[in-house]
Amino acid sequence: MSSPPAASPHSSPRPSAARRRRPEWAGRNYTLLTGAAVVTNLGSHGALIAASFAVMDAGGSSGDIGLVAAARTLPLVLFLLIGGALADRLPRHRVMVAANALNCVSQAAFAVLVLAGEPRLWQMMLLTALCGTGTAFFNPAAEGMLLSTVSGEHANRAFALFRMAMNGAAIGGAALGGAMIAAIGPGWVLAVDAAAFAVAGALRAFLNVSGAVERAPGGGLLADLREGWVEFKTRPWLWSIVLQFSVVVAVVGAAEAVYGPLVARDHLGGPAPWGVALAFFGVGTIAGAVLMMVWRPRRLLLVGTLCVFPLALPSAGLAVPLPVWGLCAVMLVSGLAIEVFGVNWMTTMHQEIPEEKFSRVSAYDWFGSVSMLPLATALAGPAESAFGRTSALWGCAALVILATALVLLIADVRHMTRREPKDSWGSAPDPAPQTPAGLDFG
């Protein structure tokens, strides 16, 4: 029998050339996930600014901005755990595509509502809540999918590159979004975000999991959640940092989603300068990702936690308030620092959590981290009325410092060390002809 055409030596240069265009560890799924994340971030970072200014254009107050922001995050608290359990039961890429479809529809409806004129507060809250629901199901599945495509040896570099691409898109999205809001209004920015979700969902539909390790079915949804809880609560480094971030995410989110646009309106000249300041945060994250491409600190969580302290700087800068250039500088520093934390955190999770339980554990991580965000954003307006905007912002900065100092009391946080790649669950084979079709871990 003659050899099939695919076996001919003349057909080999094509895959070899494709591999030369990217690092050998950046396989097909990793590339698709990175590209989709870039598209999503281009749209969503402008849309976050657009939502706040849509509320203000409709005559809303700081309390109304906080309610819309809370409506986005409340579904995260309600549905994250269910999303994590489903992502460990169903094909993760299908969960991601379905979530992107919901995000696309909700943002498109929000855009139409704003462009039609005079949207009502409850309508904006409802559509924002639908977008948050999609995010609740998307995040655990996305993290599990990303970590399963990377080998332990290359995890630090792969996560840094992924986050650098994602945050680079955030720079463009925030800056372009702020400029577009000033030029043509927030409705069109929301429409761009809807289109971005459609494109990203299409890219994720091409993910191939035919060679993925099959996960044995558990005893039901509640049993899966209990199993994830056991993994979570028995790791002091995990639950302590999640508790820390329940405070940090809440106060930073309130400062940026509610107080930031108000300070921009009153002191910085409107949405465009605020978009530039957020873009500098993105520049900082890119700088942090570049640093983490070459730096592999041994004390993963100690280094990462120390880098959370600078997250107090943006709230302090808004409290002063700093001029635009000063605010851009503190956003740059805080972006660099949180990126160092982010890469070290993902590397630790990749190293310590079993693959078949990752989405559930990730869901508890997300759940704890955002659990206080709806309350914080909803209370931001009343806090401003009670204490003044300046005092509320200084309080945000103080809470970041306090929560981060307390987590350093946990021994596991101070002593968690990087292990050899062979000890982490994410290890994947080097590229070889026998690699399952479409599941290129290389």
Short mmCIF file of C-alpha atoms in Angstrom, two decimals:
data_model
loop_
_atom_site.label_atom_id
_atom_site.label_comp_id
_atom_site.label_asym_id
_atom_site.label_seq_id
_atom_site.Cartn_x
_atom_site.Cartn_y
_atom_site.Cartn_z
CA MET A 1 0.00 0.00 0.00
CA SER A 2 1.37 3.40 -0.92
CA SER A 3 1.90 6.02 1.75
CA PRO A 4 -0.88 8.61 2.15
CA PRO A 5 -0.13 12.13 0.91
CA ALA A 6 0.06 13.46 4.47
CA ALA A 7 3.07 11.25 5.08
CA SER A 8 5.00 12.66 2.16
CA PRO A 9 8.19 14.53 3.12
CA HIS A 10 7.09 17.34 0.85
CA SER A 11 4.23 18.19 3.24
CA SER A 12 6.38 18.63 6.35
CA PRO A 13 7.66 22.21 5.86
CA ARG A 14 4.19 23.73 6.37
CA PRO A 15 3.74 22.78 10.07
CA SER A 16 7.42 23.47 10.71
CA ALA A 17 7.04 26.96 9.29
CA ALA A 18 3.95 27.52 11.40
CA ARG A 19 5.85 26.56 14.52
CA ARG A 20 8.66 28.98 13.65
CA ARG A 21 6.21 31.88 13.72
CA ARG A 22 5.55 31.42 17.44
CA PRO A 23 7.33 29.98 20.48
CA GLU A 24 7.39 26.18 20.47
CA TRP A 25 5.30 26.08 23.64
CA ALA A 26 2.55 28.32 22.20
CA GLY A 27 0.26 25.70 20.68
CA ARG A 28 -2.93 26.12 18.68
CA ASN A 29 -5.29 26.32 21.65
CA TYR A 30 -3.02 28.72 23.53
CA THR A 31 -2.85 30.97 20.45
CA LEU A 32 -6.62 30.97 19.98
CA LEU A 33 -7.22 31.71 23.67
CA THR A 34 -4.74 34.59 23.58
CA GLY A 35 -6.23 36.07 20.40
CA ALA A 36 -9.76 35.86 21.79
CA ALA A 37 -8.68 37.53 25.05
CA VAL A 38 -7.12 40.39 23.09
CA VAL A 39 -10.34 40.98 21.15
CA THR A 40 -12.48 40.84 24.29
CA ASN A 41 -10.29 43.27 26.21
CA LEU A 42 -10.27 45.77 23.36
CA GLY A 43 -14.02 46.04 23.71
CA SER A 44 -14.68 45.54 27.41
CA HIS A 45 -12.31 48.14 28.85
CA GLY A 46 -13.89 50.89 26.81
CA ALA A 47 -17.34 49.55 27.69
CA LEU A 48 -16.68 49.80 31.43
CA ILE A 49 -16.03 53.52 31.04
CA ALA A 50 -18.96 53.85 28.66
CA ALA A 51 -21.40 52.35 31.15
CA SER A 52 -20.50 54.94 33.80
CA PHE A 53 -20.84 57.85 31.38
CA ALA A 54 -24.09 56.42 29.98
CA VAL A 55 -25.53 56.65 33.50
CA MET A 56 -24.27 60.22 33.91
CA ASP A 57 -25.60 61.26 30.48
CA ALA A 58 -29.00 59.96 31.55
CA GLY A 59 -28.88 62.24 34.60
CA GLY A 60 -27.72 59.60 37.07
CA SER A 61 -25.88 60.35 40.30
CA SER A 62 -22.85 58.69 41.88
CA GLY A 63 -25.25 56.35 43.65
CA ASP A 64 -26.77 55.34 40.30
CA ILE A 65 -23.30 54.63 38.87
CA GLY A 66 -22.64 52.44 41.88
CA LEU A 67 -25.91 50.55 41.41
CA VAL A 68 -25.09 49.77 37.77
CA ALA A 69 -21.60 48.65 38.75
CA ALA A 70 -23.08 46.49 41.51
CA ALA A 71 -25.53 44.96 39.04
CA ARG A 72 -22.56 43.82 36.96
CA THR A 73 -20.80 42.12 39.86
CA LEU A 74 -23.74 40.68 41.82
CA PRO A 75 -24.25 37.81 39.34
CA LEU A 76 -20.59 36.90 39.82
CA VAL A 77 -21.31 36.25 43.46
CA LEU A 78 -24.49 34.32 42.68
CA PHE A 79 -23.31 32.14 39.78
CA LEU A 80 -19.54 31.72 39.96
CA LEU A 81 -19.62 28.51 41.98
CA ILE A 82 -22.18 26.93 39.67
CA GLY A 83 -20.10 28.08 36.69
CA GLY A 84 -16.99 26.45 38.15
CA ALA A 85 -18.76 23.14 38.78
CA LEU A 86 -20.20 23.11 35.26
CA ALA A 87 -16.81 23.88 33.74
CA ASP A 88 -15.37 20.77 35.43
CA ARG A 89 -18.25 18.69 34.06
CA LEU A 90 -18.84 20.07 30.54
CA PRO A 91 -16.33 20.85 27.79
CA ARG A 92 -14.85 24.12 28.95
CA HIS A 93 -14.71 25.70 25.52
CA ARG A 94 -18.46 25.24 25.07
CA VAL A 95 -19.14 27.01 28.36
CA MET A 96 -16.91 29.87 27.21
CA VAL A 97 -18.65 30.24 23.83
CA ALA A 98 -22.13 30.21 25.43
CA ALA A 99 -21.03 32.87 27.93
CA ASN A 100 -19.63 35.04 25.13
CA ALA A 101 -22.94 34.76 23.28
CA LEU A 102 -24.83 36.02 26.34
CA ASN A 103 -22.35 38.90 26.75
CA CYS A 104 -22.75 39.83 23.09
CA VAL A 105 -26.56 39.95 23.25
CA SER A 106 -26.70 41.89 26.52
CA GLN A 107 -24.16 44.50 25.43
CA ALA A 108 -25.85 44.91 22.04
CA ALA A 109 -29.17 45.56 23.79
CA PHE A 110 -27.47 48.02 26.15
CA ALA A 111 -26.00 49.85 23.14
CA VAL A 112 -29.37 50.08 21.40
CA LEU A 113 -30.97 51.35 24.61
CA VAL A 114 -28.38 54.12 25.01
CA LEU A 115 -28.39 55.10 21.33
CA ALA A 116 -32.19 55.28 21.34
CA GLY A 117 -31.97 57.89 24.10
CA GLU A 118 -32.84 58.26 27.79
CA PRO A 119 -32.30 54.73 29.13
CA ARG A 120 -33.85 54.01 32.49
CA LEU A 121 -31.76 52.98 35.47
CA TRP A 122 -33.47 49.59 35.93
CA GLN A 123 -32.95 48.76 32.26
CA MET A 124 -29.22 49.51 32.46
CA MET A 125 -28.93 47.48 35.65
CA LEU A 126 -30.74 44.49 34.10
CA LEU A 127 -28.59 44.40 30.96
CA THR A 128 -25.42 44.90 32.94
CA ALA A 129 -26.47 42.04 35.21
CA LEU A 130 -26.89 39.74 32.20
CA CYS A 131 -23.35 40.62 31.09
CA GLY A 132 -22.10 39.82 34.60
CA THR A 133 -23.90 36.47 34.49
CA GLY A 134 -22.01 35.54 31.33
CA THR A 135 -18.76 36.50 33.04
CA ALA A 136 -19.60 34.28 36.03
CA PHE A 137 -19.78 31.21 33.82
CA PHE A 138 -16.90 32.28 31.60
CA ASN A 139 -14.12 32.97 34.09
CA PRO A 140 -13.70 29.55 35.77
CA ALA A 141 -13.90 27.75 32.42
CA ALA A 142 -11.42 30.15 30.82
CA GLU A 143 -8.81 29.75 33.54
CA GLY A 144 -9.10 25.97 33.49
CA MET A 145 -8.79 25.96 29.70
CA LEU A 146 -5.75 28.23 29.66
CA LEU A 147 -3.83 26.38 32.34
CA SER A 148 -4.45 23.02 30.68
CA THR A 149 -2.70 24.22 27.50
CA VAL A 150 0.61 25.09 29.15
CA SER A 151 3.43 22.83 30.35
CA GLY A 152 4.90 23.31 33.82
CA GLU A 153 8.30 24.21 32.41
CA HIS A 154 6.94 27.11 30.38
CA ALA A 155 4.08 28.17 32.68
CA ASN A 156 5.67 31.40 33.97
CA ARG A 157 6.54 32.65 30.48
CA ALA A 158 3.24 31.53 28.93
CA PHE A 159 1.12 33.23 31.58
CA ALA A 160 3.23 36.40 31.34
CA LEU A 161 2.84 36.52 27.54
CA PHE A 162 -0.90 35.85 27.75
CA ARG A 163 -1.41 38.60 30.29
CA MET A 164 0.85 40.97 28.34
CA ALA A 165 -1.26 40.49 25.21
CA MET A 166 -4.49 40.83 27.18
CA ASN A 167 -3.37 43.97 28.99
CA GLY A 168 -1.94 45.47 25.83
CA ALA A 169 -5.43 45.24 24.40
CA ALA A 170 -6.75 46.86 27.58
CA ILE A 171 -4.53 49.88 26.92
CA GLY A 172 -5.98 50.39 23.49
CA GLY A 173 -9.50 49.62 24.67
CA ALA A 174 -9.43 52.11 27.54
CA ALA A 175 -7.79 54.91 25.58
CA LEU A 176 -9.88 54.40 22.45
CA GLY A 177 -13.03 53.97 24.53
CA GLY A 178 -12.47 57.23 26.38
CA ALA A 179 -11.83 59.07 23.11
CA MET A 180 -14.88 57.53 21.41
CA ILE A 181 -17.15 58.43 24.33
CA ALA A 182 -16.00 62.05 24.12
CA ALA A 183 -16.42 62.12 20.33
CA ILE A 184 -19.56 60.09 19.58
CA GLY A 185 -21.00 59.00 22.93
CA PRO A 186 -21.02 55.84 25.05
CA GLY A 187 -23.62 53.93 23.02
CA TRP A 188 -21.26 53.21 20.14
CA VAL A 189 -18.57 51.99 22.53
CA LEU A 190 -21.05 49.49 23.96
CA ALA A 191 -21.86 48.37 20.40
CA VAL A 192 -18.16 47.76 19.71
CA ASP A 193 -17.99 45.66 22.87
CA ALA A 194 -20.89 43.51 21.66
CA ALA A 195 -19.12 42.94 18.33
CA ALA A 196 -15.90 42.03 20.18
CA PHE A 197 -17.72 39.35 22.18
CA ALA A 198 -19.09 37.90 18.93
CA VAL A 199 -15.62 37.68 17.36
CA ALA A 200 -14.04 36.25 20.53
CA GLY A 201 -16.76 33.62 20.82
CA ALA A 202 -16.16 32.57 17.22
CA LEU A 203 -12.43 32.16 17.89
CA ARG A 204 -13.08 30.08 21.01
CA ALA A 205 -15.45 27.85 19.04
CA PHE A 206 -12.38 26.58 17.15
CA LEU A 207 -10.65 25.32 20.31
CA ASN A 208 -9.94 21.61 20.03
CA VAL A 209 -10.17 19.43 23.15
CA SER A 210 -10.23 16.04 21.42
CA GLY A 211 -7.04 14.97 23.19
CA ALA A 212 -7.82 16.43 26.61
CA VAL A 213 -7.79 14.21 29.67
CA GLU A 214 -11.35 13.09 30.36
CA ARG A 215 -12.71 14.10 33.73
CA ALA A 216 -14.63 11.42 35.57
CA PRO A 217 -18.20 12.45 36.45
CA GLY A 218 -18.79 13.24 40.10
CA GLY A 219 -21.75 12.51 42.32
CA GLY A 220 -23.73 15.59 41.29
CA LEU A 221 -23.41 19.34 41.27
CA LEU A 222 -23.48 19.70 45.06
CA ALA A 223 -20.92 16.93 45.47
CA ASP A 224 -18.65 18.67 42.98
CA LEU A 225 -18.99 21.95 44.88
CA ARG A 226 -18.18 20.21 48.18
CA GLU A 227 -15.10 18.64 46.63
CA GLY A 228 -13.95 22.02 45.38
CA TRP A 229 -14.57 23.53 48.82
CA VAL A 230 -12.36 20.89 50.45
CA GLU A 231 -9.55 21.72 48.05
CA PHE A 232 -10.03 25.41 48.80
CA LYS A 233 -10.31 25.40 52.60
CA THR A 234 -7.38 23.04 53.22
CA ARG A 235 -4.88 25.45 51.60
CA PRO A 236 -4.17 28.43 53.91
CA TRP A 237 -2.25 30.29 51.22
CA LEU A 238 -5.30 30.09 48.96
CA TRP A 239 -8.12 31.15 51.27
CA SER A 240 -6.06 33.86 52.97
CA ILE A 241 -5.18 35.60 49.71
CA VAL A 242 -8.76 35.25 48.48
CA LEU A 243 -9.94 36.94 51.69
CA GLN A 244 -7.36 39.67 51.13
CA PHE A 245 -8.63 40.25 47.61
CA SER A 246 -12.25 40.31 48.73
CA VAL A 247 -11.31 43.62 50.38
CA VAL A 248 -8.81 44.82 47.77
CA VAL A 249 -11.05 44.15 44.77
CA ALA A 250 -14.03 45.75 46.51
CA VAL A 251 -12.39 49.06 47.39
CA VAL A 252 -10.32 49.35 44.21
CA GLY A 253 -13.39 48.51 42.14
CA ALA A 254 -15.48 51.14 43.93
CA ALA A 255 -12.74 53.74 43.50
CA GLU A 256 -12.31 53.11 39.78
CA ALA A 257 -15.91 52.40 38.77
CA VAL A 258 -17.61 55.13 40.81
CA TYR A 259 -15.18 57.76 42.09
CA GLY A 260 -12.79 57.71 39.11
CA PRO A 261 -15.32 58.94 36.52
CA LEU A 262 -16.58 61.57 38.97
CA VAL A 263 -13.07 62.90 39.66
CA ALA A 264 -12.43 62.86 35.91
CA ARG A 265 -15.56 64.91 35.29
CA ASP A 266 -14.87 67.43 38.06
CA HIS A 267 -11.07 67.79 37.94
CA LEU A 268 -9.48 66.09 34.92
CA GLY A 269 -11.58 67.34 32.03
CA GLY A 270 -13.90 64.43 31.28
CA PRO A 271 -13.76 60.84 30.04
CA ALA A 272 -10.78 61.11 27.68
CA PRO A 273 -8.15 61.90 30.41
CA TRP A 274 -9.61 59.15 32.60
CA GLY A 275 -9.30 56.74 29.70
CA VAL A 276 -5.65 57.77 29.30
CA ALA A 277 -5.00 57.16 33.01
CA LEU A 278 -6.54 53.69 32.77
CA ALA A 279 -4.43 53.07 29.68
CA PHE A 280 -1.29 53.84 31.72
CA PHE A 281 -2.39 51.14 34.14
CA GLY A 282 -2.38 48.84 31.12
CA VAL A 283 1.10 50.05 30.16
CA GLY A 284 2.23 49.10 33.65
CA THR A 285 0.77 45.62 33.32
CA ILE A 286 2.66 45.12 30.06
CA ALA A 287 5.87 46.21 31.76
CA GLY A 288 5.16 43.75 34.57
CA ALA A 289 4.49 40.95 32.10
CA VAL A 290 7.75 41.66 30.26
CA LEU A 291 9.55 41.52 33.60
CA MET A 292 7.94 38.18 34.44
CA MET A 293 8.99 36.73 31.09
CA VAL A 294 12.56 36.68 32.44
CA TRP A 295 12.15 36.77 36.24
CA ARG A 296 11.22 33.58 38.07
CA PRO A 297 11.11 34.46 41.78
CA ARG A 298 11.45 31.49 44.08
CA ARG A 299 9.11 32.84 46.78
CA LEU A 300 6.06 33.06 44.54
CA LEU A 301 3.45 34.37 46.94
CA LEU A 302 5.72 36.53 49.10
CA VAL A 303 6.88 38.49 46.07
CA GLY A 304 3.35 38.61 44.67
CA THR A 305 1.76 39.82 47.91
CA LEU A 306 4.33 42.57 48.42
CA CYS A 307 3.33 43.81 44.97
CA VAL A 308 -0.29 44.32 46.06
CA PHE A 309 0.61 47.30 48.30
CA PRO A 310 0.92 49.70 45.31
CA LEU A 311 -2.76 49.11 44.50
CA ALA A 312 -3.43 51.72 47.20
CA LEU A 313 -1.81 54.40 45.01
CA PRO A 314 -4.66 55.06 42.52
CA SER A 315 -7.19 55.68 45.30
CA ALA A 316 -4.73 58.00 47.01
CA GLY A 317 -4.05 59.77 43.71
CA LEU A 318 -7.76 60.34 43.14
CA ALA A 319 -8.15 61.60 46.72
CA VAL A 320 -5.55 64.37 46.33
CA PRO A 321 -6.53 64.69 43.38
CA LEU A 322 -3.36 64.46 41.31
CA PRO A 323 -3.16 66.09 37.90
CA VAL A 324 -3.50 63.80 34.91
CA TRP A 325 0.24 63.15 34.57
CA GLY A 326 0.55 62.26 38.27
CA LEU A 327 -2.44 59.94 38.12
CA CYS A 328 -0.95 58.28 35.04
CA ALA A 329 2.29 57.70 36.95
CA VAL A 330 0.64 55.97 39.92
CA MET A 331 -1.53 53.91 37.59
CA LEU A 332 1.62 52.80 35.76
CA VAL A 333 3.29 51.66 38.99
CA SER A 334 0.22 49.86 40.28
CA GLY A 335 -0.28 48.12 36.94
CA LEU A 336 3.28 46.81 36.93
CA ALA A 337 3.00 45.60 40.51
CA ILE A 338 -0.32 43.78 40.13
CA GLU A 339 0.94 42.02 37.03
CA VAL A 340 3.84 40.57 39.01
CA PHE A 341 1.28 39.30 41.51
CA GLY A 342 -0.97 37.94 38.75
CA VAL A 343 1.70 35.84 37.03
CA ASN A 344 2.96 34.46 40.35
CA TRP A 345 -0.60 33.65 41.39
CA MET A 346 -1.39 31.78 38.17
CA THR A 347 1.91 29.90 38.42
CA THR A 348 1.11 28.88 41.99
CA MET A 349 -2.37 27.69 41.05
CA HIS A 350 -0.95 25.76 38.08
CA GLN A 351 1.60 24.14 40.39
CA GLU A 352 -0.63 23.31 43.36
CA ILE A 353 -4.18 22.55 42.14
CA PRO A 354 -5.14 19.26 40.39
CA GLU A 355 -6.27 19.84 36.79
CA GLU A 356 -9.59 18.06 37.12
CA LYS A 357 -10.57 20.34 40.03
CA PHE A 358 -9.16 23.60 38.76
CA SER A 359 -12.34 25.27 37.51
CA ARG A 360 -14.10 24.59 40.81
CA VAL A 361 -11.20 25.92 42.86
CA SER A 362 -10.92 28.88 40.49
CA ALA A 363 -14.63 29.54 41.03
CA TYR A 364 -14.12 29.74 44.81
CA ASP A 365 -11.19 32.05 44.15
CA TRP A 366 -13.30 34.34 41.95
CA PHE A 367 -16.29 34.08 44.29
CA GLY A 368 -14.31 35.16 47.34
CA SER A 369 -12.46 37.87 45.48
CA VAL A 370 -15.58 39.60 44.11
CA SER A 371 -18.00 38.78 46.93
CA MET A 372 -17.81 42.25 48.47
CA LEU A 373 -17.59 44.20 45.20
CA PRO A 374 -21.36 44.64 44.64
CA LEU A 375 -21.78 45.95 48.19
CA ALA A 376 -18.77 48.27 47.87
CA THR A 377 -19.92 49.78 44.58
CA ALA A 378 -23.50 50.14 45.82
CA LEU A 379 -22.30 51.89 48.99
CA ALA A 380 -19.79 54.13 47.24
CA GLY A 381 -22.38 56.83 46.61
CA PRO A 382 -23.78 56.86 50.18
CA ALA A 383 -20.20 56.83 51.53
CA GLU A 384 -19.39 59.89 49.47
CA SER A 385 -22.47 61.64 50.85
CA ALA A 386 -21.64 60.67 54.44
CA PHE A 387 -17.87 61.22 54.56
CA GLY A 388 -17.00 63.14 51.41
CA ARG A 389 -15.31 61.80 48.30
CA THR A 390 -11.79 62.56 49.53
CA SER A 391 -12.22 60.73 52.83
CA ALA A 392 -13.85 57.76 51.10
CA LEU A 393 -10.91 57.46 48.70
CA TRP A 394 -8.33 57.66 51.50
CA GLY A 395 -10.31 54.93 53.25
CA CYS A 396 -10.03 52.75 50.14
CA ALA A 397 -6.24 53.19 50.12
CA ALA A 398 -5.96 52.36 53.83
CA LEU A 399 -8.00 49.16 53.46
CA VAL A 400 -5.73 47.90 50.66
CA ILE A 401 -2.67 48.38 52.87
CA LEU A 402 -4.27 46.77 55.93
CA ALA A 403 -5.58 43.68 54.11
CA THR A 404 -2.25 43.10 52.39
CA ALA A 405 -0.26 43.46 55.60
CA LEU A 406 -2.49 40.94 57.38
CA VAL A 407 -2.09 38.23 54.74
CA LEU A 408 1.69 38.31 55.24
CA LEU A 409 1.07 36.79 58.68
CA ILE A 410 0.22 33.45 56.98
CA ALA A 411 3.31 31.23 56.92
CA ASP A 412 2.34 29.49 53.66
CA VAL A 413 2.15 32.85 51.90
CA ARG A 414 5.66 33.75 53.03
CA HIS A 415 7.21 30.35 52.30
CA MET A 416 5.48 29.01 49.16
CA THR A 417 8.29 28.18 46.73
CA ARG A 418 8.50 27.37 43.06
CA ARG A 419 8.83 23.64 42.37
CA GLU A 420 10.39 21.86 39.43
CA PRO A 421 8.08 21.53 36.40
CA LYS A 422 7.74 17.76 36.82
CA ASP A 423 5.97 18.34 40.13
CA SER A 424 3.11 20.42 38.69
CA TRP A 425 -0.06 19.00 37.16
CA GLY A 426 0.08 21.13 34.04
CA SER A 427 3.02 19.29 32.49
CA ALA A 428 2.35 18.53 28.83
CA PRO A 429 4.38 16.62 26.23
CA ASP A 430 6.77 18.32 23.86
CA PRO A 431 5.54 18.68 20.28
CA ALA A 432 5.73 15.39 18.48
CA PRO A 433 3.97 13.70 15.54
CA GLN A 434 1.87 11.60 17.91
CA THR A 435 0.32 14.65 19.61
CA PRO A 436 -3.49 14.37 19.19
CA ALA A 437 -4.76 16.33 16.22
CA GLY A 438 -5.66 19.90 17.07
CA LEU A 439 -4.37 19.68 20.66
CA ASP A 440 -0.95 21.19 20.15
CA PHE A 441 0.62 21.65 23.59
CA GLY A 442 3.95 22.61 22.12
#
